[in-house]
CSV table of C-alpha atoms in Angstrom, one decimal:
chain,number,residue,atom,x,y,z
V,1239,UNK,CA,30.2,34.4,67.1
V,1240,UNK,CA,32.4,32.9,64.4
V,1241,UNK,CA,36.1,33.2,64.8
V,1242,UNK,CA,37.3,35.4,62.0
V,1243,UNK,CA,40.8,33.9,62.2
V,1244,UNK,CA,39.4,30.4,61.7
V,1245,UNK,CA,37.1,31.7,58.9
V,1246,UNK,CA,40.1,32.8,56.8
V,1247,UNK,CA,40.7,30.9,53.6
V,1248,UNK,CA,42.6,27.6,54.2
V,1249,UNK,CA,46.2,27.4,53.3
V,1250,UNK,CA,48.2,24.6,51.8
V,1251,UNK,CA,50.4,22.5,54.0
V,1252,UNK,CA,53.7,24.2,54.8
V,1253,UNK,CA,56.8,22.7,53.2
V,1254,UNK,CA,59.1,24.6,55.6
V,1255,UNK,CA,61.8,22.6,57.4
V,1256,UNK,CA,61.0,21.8,61.0
V,1257,UNK,CA,62.5,24.2,63.6
V,1258,UNK,CA,64.9,22.6,66.0
V,1259,UNK,CA,64.7,23.5,69.7
V,1260,UNK,CA,68.1,25.1,69.4
V,1261,UNK,CA,66.9,27.4,66.6
V,1262,UNK,CA,63.7,28.1,68.4
V,1263,UNK,CA,65.7,29.3,71.5
V,1264,UNK,CA,68.0,31.3,69.3
V,1265,UNK,CA,65.2,33.0,67.4
V,1266,UNK,CA,63.5,33.9,70.7
V,1267,UNK,CA,66.4,35.9,72.1
V,1268,UNK,CA,68.5,38.9,71.3
V,1269,UNK,CA,65.9,41.3,70.0
V,1270,UNK,CA,65.8,45.0,70.9
V,1271,UNK,CA,62.6,46.8,71.7
V,1272,UNK,CA,61.1,48.2,68.5
V,1273,UNK,CA,58.1,50.5,69.2
V,1274,UNK,CA,56.6,52.5,66.3
V,1275,UNK,CA,58.2,56.0,66.4
V,1276,UNK,CA,56.6,59.4,66.7
V,1277,UNK,CA,53.1,60.7,67.2
V,1278,UNK,CA,50.9,57.8,66.0
V,1279,UNK,CA,47.5,59.6,66.1
V,1280,UNK,CA,45.6,59.4,62.8
V,1281,UNK,CA,44.2,62.6,61.3
V,1282,UNK,CA,40.9,60.8,61.0
V,1283,UNK,CA,40.8,60.2,64.8
V,1284,UNK,CA,39.4,63.8,65.2
V,1285,UNK,CA,36.3,63.0,63.1
V,1286,UNK,CA,35.6,59.3,63.7
V,1287,UNK,CA,34.0,59.8,67.2
V,1288,UNK,CA,31.2,61.9,65.7
V,1289,UNK,CA,30.6,59.2,63.0
V,1290,UNK,CA,30.3,56.5,65.6
V,1291,UNK,CA,28.0,58.6,67.7
V,1292,UNK,CA,25.7,59.0,64.7
V,1293,UNK,CA,25.6,55.3,64.2
V,1294,UNK,CA,25.1,54.6,67.9
V,1295,UNK,CA,22.0,56.9,67.8
V,1296,UNK,CA,20.5,54.8,65.0
V,1297,UNK,CA,20.7,51.5,67.0
V,1298,UNK,CA,20.2,52.2,70.8
V,1299,UNK,CA,20.9,49.2,73.0
V,1300,UNK,CA,22.1,46.9,70.2
V,1301,UNK,CA,25.5,45.4,69.8
V,1302,UNK,CA,27.0,46.4,66.4
V,1303,UNK,CA,29.7,44.4,64.7
V,1304,UNK,CA,31.7,46.0,61.9
V,1305,UNK,CA,34.5,43.7,60.5
V,1306,UNK,CA,37.4,44.9,58.4
V,1307,UNK,CA,37.1,41.8,56.2
V,1308,UNK,CA,39.4,38.9,55.6
V,1309,UNK,CA,42.3,38.1,53.3
V,1310,UNK,CA,41.3,36.4,50.0
V,1311,UNK,CA,43.4,34.0,48.1
V,1312,UNK,CA,44.6,35.0,44.7
V,1313,UNK,CA,46.4,31.8,43.8
V,1314,UNK,CA,47.5,28.9,46.0
V,1315,UNK,CA,49.4,30.6,48.9
V,1316,UNK,CA,49.3,34.2,47.6
V,1317,UNK,CA,46.6,36.6,48.8
V,1318,UNK,CA,45.1,39.6,47.1
V,1319,UNK,CA,46.3,42.9,48.4
V,1320,UNK,CA,44.0,43.7,51.4
V,1321,UNK,CA,41.8,46.8,51.7
V,1322,UNK,CA,39.6,47.1,54.7
V,1323,UNK,CA,35.9,47.4,54.2
V,1324,UNK,CA,34.8,51.0,53.8
V,1325,UNK,CA,32.5,51.1,56.8
V,1326,UNK,CA,35.3,49.8,59.0
V,1327,UNK,CA,37.7,52.5,57.7
V,1328,UNK,CA,35.1,55.2,58.1
V,1329,UNK,CA,34.4,54.4,61.7
V,1330,UNK,CA,38.0,53.7,62.8
V,1331,UNK,CA,40.3,55.7,60.5
V,1332,UNK,CA,42.4,52.5,60.0
V,1333,UNK,CA,43.1,51.8,56.3
V,1334,UNK,CA,46.2,49.6,56.2
V,1335,UNK,CA,46.8,46.1,54.8
V,1336,UNK,CA,47.5,45.0,58.4
V,1337,UNK,CA,43.8,45.3,59.3
V,1338,UNK,CA,42.8,42.0,57.9
V,1339,UNK,CA,40.6,40.0,60.3
V,1340,UNK,CA,40.1,42.9,62.8
V,1341,UNK,CA,36.7,43.8,64.0
V,1342,UNK,CA,35.1,47.0,65.5
V,1343,UNK,CA,32.3,46.3,68.1
V,1344,UNK,CA,30.0,49.0,69.3
V,1345,UNK,CA,29.0,47.7,72.7
V,1346,UNK,CA,25.8,49.0,74.3
V,1347,UNK,CA,26.7,51.3,77.2
V,1348,UNK,CA,23.4,52.2,78.9
V,1349,UNK,CA,22.6,55.9,78.8
V,1350,UNK,CA,25.9,56.6,77.1
V,1351,UNK,CA,25.0,54.9,73.8
V,1352,UNK,CA,27.8,52.6,72.9
V,1353,UNK,CA,31.5,52.0,73.8
V,1354,UNK,CA,33.6,51.3,70.7
V,1355,UNK,CA,36.1,48.4,71.2
V,1356,UNK,CA,38.5,47.3,68.5
V,1357,UNK,CA,39.4,43.6,68.4
V,1358,UNK,CA,42.8,43.1,66.9
V,1359,UNK,CA,45.3,40.3,66.1
V,1360,UNK,CA,48.2,41.2,68.5
V,1361,UNK,CA,51.7,41.7,67.3
V,1362,UNK,CA,53.5,38.4,67.5
V,1363,UNK,CA,55.8,38.2,70.5
V,1364,UNK,CA,59.4,37.2,69.9
V,1365,UNK,CA,58.7,34.1,72.1
V,1366,UNK,CA,56.3,32.8,69.5
V,1367,UNK,CA,57.4,31.2,66.2
V,1368,UNK,CA,54.7,33.1,64.3
V,1369,UNK,CA,56.7,36.2,63.8
V,1370,UNK,CA,59.1,34.4,61.5
V,1371,UNK,CA,57.1,31.3,60.4
V,1372,UNK,CA,53.6,32.6,59.7
V,1373,UNK,CA,53.6,33.5,56.0
V,1374,UNK,CA,50.2,35.2,56.2
V,1375,UNK,CA,50.5,37.3,59.3
V,1376,UNK,CA,54.1,36.9,60.6
V,1377,UNK,CA,56.0,40.2,60.9
V,1378,UNK,CA,59.1,38.9,59.0
V,1379,UNK,CA,56.8,37.9,56.1
V,1380,UNK,CA,54.4,40.8,55.8
V,1381,UNK,CA,55.8,43.5,58.0
V,1382,UNK,CA,55.2,45.1,61.3
V,1383,UNK,CA,51.7,45.8,62.6
V,1384,UNK,CA,50.9,48.0,65.5
V,1385,UNK,CA,50.3,46.4,68.9
V,1386,UNK,CA,47.2,47.1,71.0
V,1387,UNK,CA,48.7,50.1,72.8
V,1388,UNK,CA,49.9,51.6,69.6
V,1389,UNK,CA,46.5,51.2,68.0
V,1390,UNK,CA,44.9,52.9,70.9
V,1391,UNK,CA,47.2,55.8,70.4
V,1392,UNK,CA,46.3,55.9,66.7
V,1393,UNK,CA,42.6,55.8,67.1
V,1394,UNK,CA,41.6,56.8,70.6
V,1395,UNK,CA,39.7,53.5,70.8
V,1396,UNK,CA,39.9,50.8,73.5
V,1397,UNK,CA,41.6,47.8,71.9
V,1398,UNK,CA,41.3,44.1,72.9
V,1399,UNK,CA,42.7,40.8,71.7
V,1400,UNK,CA,40.9,39.3,68.7
V,1401,UNK,CA,40.2,36.0,70.4
V,1402,UNK,CA,38.0,37.9,72.9
V,1403,UNK,CA,35.3,38.0,70.2
V,1404,UNK,CA,34.5,34.4,71.1
V,1405,UNK,CA,33.1,35.5,74.4
V,1406,UNK,CA,30.7,38.0,73.0
V,1407,UNK,CA,27.0,37.4,72.4
V,1408,UNK,CA,25.9,37.8,68.7
V,1409,UNK,CA,25.1,41.2,67.5
V,1410,UNK,CA,24.2,43.0,64.2
V,1411,UNK,CA,27.0,42.3,61.8
V,1412,UNK,CA,27.5,44.9,59.0
V,1413,UNK,CA,28.7,42.1,56.7
V,1414,UNK,CA,25.3,40.4,56.7
V,1415,UNK,CA,22.7,42.7,58.3
V,1416,UNK,CA,21.1,44.7,55.5
V,1417,UNK,CA,19.6,47.3,57.9
V,1418,UNK,CA,22.9,48.1,59.5
V,1419,UNK,CA,24.7,48.1,56.1
V,1420,UNK,CA,22.1,50.6,54.7
V,1421,UNK,CA,22.5,52.8,57.8
V,1422,UNK,CA,26.2,52.9,57.3
V,1423,UNK,CA,25.8,53.8,53.7
V,1424,UNK,CA,23.3,56.6,54.4
V,1425,UNK,CA,25.4,58.1,57.2
V,1426,UNK,CA,28.2,58.5,54.6
V,1427,UNK,CA,26.1,60.2,52.0
V,1428,UNK,CA,27.1,63.7,53.1
V,1429,UNK,CA,30.9,64.2,53.5
V,1430,UNK,CA,32.4,66.3,56.3
V,1431,UNK,CA,35.1,68.8,55.6
V,1432,UNK,CA,37.9,66.3,56.3
V,1433,UNK,CA,36.5,63.9,53.7
V,1434,UNK,CA,36.1,66.6,51.1
V,1435,UNK,CA,39.7,67.5,51.5
V,1436,UNK,CA,40.7,63.8,51.1
V,1437,UNK,CA,38.7,63.6,47.9
V,1438,UNK,CA,40.2,66.8,46.6
V,1439,UNK,CA,43.6,65.3,47.2
V,1440,UNK,CA,42.6,62.2,45.2
V,1441,UNK,CA,41.3,64.4,42.4
V,1442,UNK,CA,44.6,66.4,42.3
V,1443,UNK,CA,46.7,63.2,42.1
V,1444,UNK,CA,44.4,61.9,39.4
V,1445,UNK,CA,44.9,65.1,37.4
V,1446,UNK,CA,48.7,64.5,37.6
V,1447,UNK,CA,48.1,60.9,36.4
V,1448,UNK,CA,46.2,62.0,33.3
V,1449,UNK,CA,49.0,64.4,32.5
V,1450,UNK,CA,51.5,61.5,32.8
V,1451,UNK,CA,49.4,59.5,30.3
V,1452,UNK,CA,49.4,62.3,27.7
V,1453,UNK,CA,53.1,62.7,28.0
V,1454,UNK,CA,53.5,58.9,27.5
V,1455,UNK,CA,51.2,58.7,24.4
V,1456,UNK,CA,54.1,58.6,21.8
V,1457,UNK,CA,55.5,55.5,23.5
V,1458,UNK,CA,52.1,54.0,24.0
V,1459,UNK,CA,51.2,54.4,20.4
V,1460,UNK,CA,54.3,52.5,19.4
V,1461,UNK,CA,53.5,49.5,21.6
V,1462,UNK,CA,51.3,46.6,20.4
V,1463,UNK,CA,49.4,46.8,23.7
V,1464,UNK,CA,49.2,50.5,24.0
V,1465,UNK,CA,46.1,50.4,26.3
V,1466,UNK,CA,48.2,48.4,28.8
V,1467,UNK,CA,51.0,51.0,28.6
V,1468,UNK,CA,48.4,53.7,29.5
V,1469,UNK,CA,47.1,51.6,32.4
V,1470,UNK,CA,50.6,51.1,33.7
V,1471,UNK,CA,51.6,54.8,33.5
V,1472,UNK,CA,48.5,55.8,35.5
V,1473,UNK,CA,49.0,53.0,37.9
V,1474,UNK,CA,52.5,54.2,38.7
V,1475,UNK,CA,51.2,57.6,39.7
V,1476,UNK,CA,48.4,56.0,41.8
V,1477,UNK,CA,50.8,53.8,43.7
V,1478,UNK,CA,53.4,56.5,44.1
V,1479,UNK,CA,51.0,59.1,45.5
V,1480,UNK,CA,48.3,57.0,47.2
V,1481,UNK,CA,47.2,53.5,48.0
V,1482,UNK,CA,46.7,52.7,44.3
V,1483,UNK,CA,43.8,53.0,41.9
V,1484,UNK,CA,40.4,53.3,43.4
V,1485,UNK,CA,39.0,50.8,40.7
V,1486,UNK,CA,40.4,49.1,37.7
V,1487,UNK,CA,41.5,51.6,35.1
V,1488,UNK,CA,39.6,51.8,31.8
V,1489,UNK,CA,42.0,52.6,29.0
V,1490,UNK,CA,39.7,52.1,26.0
V,1491,UNK,CA,40.8,53.0,22.5
V,1492,UNK,CA,38.6,53.1,19.4
V,1493,UNK,CA,35.5,50.9,19.6
V,1494,UNK,CA,36.6,49.6,23.0
V,1495,UNK,CA,35.3,52.8,24.4
V,1496,UNK,CA,31.8,51.5,23.6
V,1497,UNK,CA,32.3,48.9,26.3
V,1498,UNK,CA,31.3,50.6,29.6
V,1499,UNK,CA,33.8,48.7,31.8
V,1500,UNK,CA,36.5,47.9,29.4
V,1501,UNK,CA,39.4,46.8,31.8
V,1502,UNK,CA,41.1,44.2,29.6
V,1503,UNK,CA,43.1,47.0,28.2
V,1504,UNK,CA,44.9,44.7,25.8
V,1505,UNK,CA,44.5,46.6,22.5
V,1506,UNK,CA,46.8,48.8,20.4
V,1507,UNK,CA,46.3,52.5,20.0
V,1508,UNK,CA,45.5,54.1,16.6
V,1509,UNK,CA,46.3,57.7,16.1
V,1510,UNK,CA,43.1,58.2,14.1
V,1511,UNK,CA,40.9,57.1,17.0
V,1512,UNK,CA,39.9,58.4,20.5
V,1513,UNK,CA,41.1,57.2,23.8
V,1514,UNK,CA,38.6,57.0,26.7
V,1515,UNK,CA,40.5,57.0,30.0
V,1516,UNK,CA,38.4,56.4,33.1
V,1517,UNK,CA,40.7,56.3,36.1
V,1518,UNK,CA,41.1,57.5,39.7
V,1519,UNK,CA,43.8,57.6,42.4
V,1520,UNK,CA,42.8,56.3,45.8
V,1521,UNK,CA,44.5,58.1,48.7
V,1522,UNK,CA,46.2,56.4,51.6
V,1523,UNK,CA,43.0,57.2,53.5
V,1524,UNK,CA,41.1,55.2,50.8
V,1525,UNK,CA,39.1,58.1,49.3
V,1526,UNK,CA,39.0,57.8,45.5
V,1527,UNK,CA,38.6,60.2,42.6
V,1528,UNK,CA,36.7,59.0,39.4
V,1529,UNK,CA,37.4,61.0,36.3
V,1530,UNK,CA,37.0,60.3,32.6
V,1531,UNK,CA,38.4,62.2,29.7
V,1532,UNK,CA,38.0,61.2,26.0
V,1533,UNK,CA,40.9,62.5,23.9
V,1534,UNK,CA,42.1,62.2,20.3
V,1535,UNK,CA,45.2,60.1,20.1
V,1536,UNK,CA,46.5,62.3,17.3
V,1537,UNK,CA,46.1,65.4,19.5
V,1538,UNK,CA,43.3,66.7,17.2
V,1539,UNK,CA,39.6,65.8,17.0
V,1540,UNK,CA,38.3,64.9,13.6
V,1541,UNK,CA,35.0,66.7,12.6
V,1542,UNK,CA,32.8,63.7,13.5
V,1543,UNK,CA,34.7,63.0,16.7
V,1544,UNK,CA,34.2,66.7,17.7
V,1545,UNK,CA,30.5,66.5,16.8
V,1546,UNK,CA,30.0,63.5,19.2
V,1547,UNK,CA,32.2,65.1,21.9
V,1548,UNK,CA,30.4,68.4,21.9
V,1549,UNK,CA,27.0,66.7,22.3
V,1550,UNK,CA,28.2,64.8,25.3
V,1551,UNK,CA,29.8,68.0,26.8
V,1552,UNK,CA,26.5,69.9,26.4
V,1553,UNK,CA,24.8,67.1,28.2
V,1554,UNK,CA,27.3,67.2,31.0
V,1555,UNK,CA,26.9,71.0,31.3
V,1556,UNK,CA,23.2,70.5,31.6
V,1557,UNK,CA,23.6,67.9,34.3
V,1558,UNK,CA,26.1,70.0,36.3
V,1559,UNK,CA,23.7,73.0,36.1
V,1560,UNK,CA,21.0,70.8,37.8
V,1561,UNK,CA,23.0,70.2,40.9
V,1562,UNK,CA,21.9,72.0,44.0
V,1563,UNK,CA,20.7,71.2,47.5
V,1564,UNK,CA,17.0,70.1,47.4
V,1565,UNK,CA,17.2,68.9,43.8
V,1566,UNK,CA,16.2,65.3,43.2
V,1567,UNK,CA,19.2,63.0,42.7
V,1568,UNK,CA,17.9,61.9,39.4
V,1569,UNK,CA,17.4,65.4,38.1
V,1570,UNK,CA,20.9,65.8,36.7
V,1571,UNK,CA,20.6,62.6,34.7
V,1572,UNK,CA,17.3,63.6,33.3
V,1573,UNK,CA,18.8,67.0,32.3
V,1574,UNK,CA,21.7,65.4,30.6
V,1575,UNK,CA,19.5,62.9,28.7
V,1576,UNK,CA,17.2,65.6,27.5
V,1577,UNK,CA,20.2,67.1,25.7
V,1578,UNK,CA,21.4,63.7,24.4
V,1579,UNK,CA,18.0,62.8,23.0
V,1580,UNK,CA,17.6,66.1,21.3
V,1581,UNK,CA,21.0,65.9,19.7
V,1582,UNK,CA,20.4,62.3,18.4
V,1583,UNK,CA,17.1,63.6,16.9
V,1584,UNK,CA,18.8,66.5,15.2
V,1585,UNK,CA,21.3,64.1,13.7
V,1586,UNK,CA,18.5,62.0,12.4
V,1587,UNK,CA,19.5,59.0,14.5
V,1588,UNK,CA,16.1,59.2,16.3
V,1589,UNK,CA,12.8,60.3,14.8
V,1590,UNK,CA,11.9,62.2,17.9
V,1591,UNK,CA,13.6,63.1,21.2
V,1592,UNK,CA,10.6,61.8,23.1
V,1593,UNK,CA,10.5,58.4,24.8
V,1594,UNK,CA,13.5,56.4,25.9
V,1595,UNK,CA,15.0,55.1,22.7
V,1596,UNK,CA,18.0,57.2,23.3
V,1597,UNK,CA,19.0,54.7,25.9
V,1598,UNK,CA,20.3,52.4,23.2
V,1599,UNK,CA,23.2,54.8,22.8
V,1600,UNK,CA,23.7,55.9,26.4
V,1601,UNK,CA,23.2,52.6,28.3
V,1602,UNK,CA,23.6,53.7,31.9
V,1603,UNK,CA,23.0,56.5,34.4
V,1604,UNK,CA,24.9,59.7,34.3
V,1605,UNK,CA,26.6,59.7,37.7
V,1606,UNK,CA,26.8,58.3,41.3
V,1607,UNK,CA,28.0,59.2,44.8
V,1608,UNK,CA,31.7,59.2,45.4
V,1609,UNK,CA,33.8,58.6,48.5
V,1610,UNK,CA,35.5,55.7,50.1
V,1611,UNK,CA,34.0,53.6,47.3
V,1612,UNK,CA,33.9,54.6,43.7
V,1613,UNK,CA,30.2,53.9,43.7
V,1614,UNK,CA,29.8,55.1,47.2
V,1615,UNK,CA,26.9,54.5,49.6
V,1616,UNK,CA,25.5,51.8,47.2
V,1617,UNK,CA,23.6,50.0,50.0
V,1618,UNK,CA,21.6,53.0,51.0
V,1619,UNK,CA,17.8,52.7,50.6
V,1620,UNK,CA,16.4,54.1,47.4
V,1621,UNK,CA,14.4,56.8,49.2
V,1622,UNK,CA,17.6,58.1,50.8
V,1623,UNK,CA,19.8,58.0,47.6
V,1624,UNK,CA,18.4,57.3,44.2
V,1625,UNK,CA,15.0,58.6,44.9
V,1626,UNK,CA,16.2,61.2,47.4
V,1627,UNK,CA,17.3,64.8,47.3
V,1628,UNK,CA,20.8,66.3,47.1
V,1629,UNK,CA,22.2,68.0,50.2
V,1630,UNK,CA,25.3,70.1,50.9
V,1631,UNK,CA,28.4,68.1,51.3
V,1632,UNK,CA,27.5,65.2,49.0
V,1633,UNK,CA,30.2,64.4,46.5
V,1634,UNK,CA,29.2,62.8,43.2
V,1635,UNK,CA,30.2,62.4,39.6
V,1636,UNK,CA,28.4,63.7,36.5
V,1637,UNK,CA,29.4,61.4,33.5
V,1638,UNK,CA,27.0,61.3,30.5
V,1639,UNK,CA,28.3,59.3,27.6
V,1640,UNK,CA,27.5,58.2,24.0
V,1641,UNK,CA,28.4,54.6,23.1
V,1642,UNK,CA,27.9,54.2,19.3
V,1643,UNK,CA,28.6,50.5,18.8
V,1644,UNK,CA,30.6,49.5,15.7
V,1645,UNK,CA,28.0,47.1,14.5
V,1646,UNK,CA,24.9,49.3,15.0
V,1647,UNK,CA,23.2,49.6,11.7
V,1648,UNK,CA,20.8,52.3,13.1
V,1649,UNK,CA,23.8,54.7,12.9
V,1650,UNK,CA,25.4,56.2,9.8
V,1651,UNK,CA,28.8,54.5,9.2
V,1652,UNK,CA,30.8,57.5,10.2
V,1653,UNK,CA,29.4,57.4,13.8
V,1654,UNK,CA,29.9,53.7,14.4
V,1655,UNK,CA,32.6,52.7,16.8
V,1656,UNK,CA,32.9,56.1,18.6
V,1657,UNK,CA,32.6,56.1,22.4
V,1658,UNK,CA,32.7,59.3,24.4
V,1659,UNK,CA,32.3,59.8,28.1
V,1660,UNK,CA,33.2,63.0,30.1
V,1661,UNK,CA,33.2,62.5,33.9
V,1662,UNK,CA,33.9,65.0,36.6
V,1663,UNK,CA,33.8,65.0,40.4
V,1664,UNK,CA,31.7,67.7,42.2
V,1665,UNK,CA,30.8,68.6,45.8
V,1666,UNK,CA,27.3,70.0,46.4
V,1667,UNK,CA,27.5,73.4,48.0
V,1668,UNK,CA,24.9,75.8,49.4
V,1669,UNK,CA,24.6,77.6,46.1
V,1670,UNK,CA,25.0,74.7,43.6
V,1671,UNK,CA,28.1,72.5,43.2
V,1672,UNK,CA,31.8,73.0,43.0
V,1673,UNK,CA,33.8,71.3,40.2
V,1674,UNK,CA,36.6,69.5,42.0
V,1675,UNK,CA,38.3,68.3,38.8
V,1676,UNK,CA,38.3,71.5,36.9
V,1677,UNK,CA,42.1,71.5,36.5
V,1678,UNK,CA,41.6,69.0,33.6
V,1679,UNK,CA,40.2,70.7,30.5
V,1680,UNK,CA,36.8,69.6,29.2
V,1681,UNK,CA,36.2,71.5,26.0
V,1682,UNK,CA,37.5,70.2,22.7
V,1683,UNK,CA,39.8,73.2,22.1
V,1684,UNK,CA,41.0,73.0,25.7
V,1685,UNK,CA,41.8,69.3,25.4
V,1686,UNK,CA,43.7,69.9,22.1
V,1687,UNK,CA,45.8,72.7,23.6
V,1688,UNK,CA,46.4,70.7,26.8
V,1689,UNK,CA,47.6,67.7,24.9
V,1690,UNK,CA,49.7,69.7,22.6
V,1691,UNK,CA,51.5,71.4,25.4
V,1692,UNK,CA,52.2,68.1,27.3
V,1693,UNK,CA,53.3,66.2,24.2
V,1694,UNK,CA,55.7,68.9,23.1
V,1695,UNK,CA,57.1,69.5,26.6
């Protein structure tokens, strides 16, 4: 098995001064004990054993390897902020930046299924120069990480030294084994009650972030890069309340809203245009919301903006109405697109609502699963997800949109350059679906009233 420490990206040669023997002795002495305080047990530790048992049942007798992932260089000797792989976080409950390089192994255990063992980089002892010289992992450079005993208290898992991986025979590795990766995605399709609560928390923080943005609009409108101002305002809420944003914020004004993943966010804001804000807070447990609102920067929709918005809203309502256990996953998209195609035909943009020509103006699907990843469970087999049926506990987005490109001559001039998406997060229930993001208004009148109250307050 490859050594994950050795596999980490190479570093430049250190330019630090050499450490004298006298300094080395001095640095190795005079340190008080510094255990982590309090009850360390993670709230997720109550639900992760059942998750590991479900995975174990899928692969009896096989060694399963689930790495947290490695640090990645951003520039020279600076790394990107680390986030563990979602499968690792789901199985262990560990979500911190200190998890880089760690590996969960499910070891076959005869009739008992598997024993889960967590292989960790140990805390640097004060007798080793690493704690003050290692810029990538040293405690004085990047902060304290739990030792093995502390991690066992956090997770309930047996922990071992990371270099012990070298002695293990190879096994199925979730980073490269497509069958294992698919199984991990499929096991995460339906959320347990703990996960739904985490997602609701993410939604609630995201709602607060959208309110922050509306309050900040006067200053954003005055800035030459107003989209960046919006991005920054939301990012502050995301970092203050959680781990950060669950994906790169889309703050798209005017025709930028016609670019599905506009993350440059370098444009000005024009009070005559719309702002499409697609953003989500990721909790400290790594569950993310994914909400989009399209709002008039003046606080009031123009007649043509309202016309487009109301068609997209009607499509979303049709999509939401199609959600229920046993429905096909693709049903809600088809329901939304039926409304979109009919509206485009009524406007005279299409000659008929039949066929698929409406896709020129909609471009993509109308939703996806949501959880630890914004596009959650994406490695699941088609028959279990895209071509599968909905079941209670699944959390997903419904997000139809119309993207009327500024240079599209099939459109009347007054429609060109308008992009509208409305996206909400829902959990499938026994009787249909519950709107988790209902605290944010969706109707044109509701948005106008909401914006007016926040901008005046």
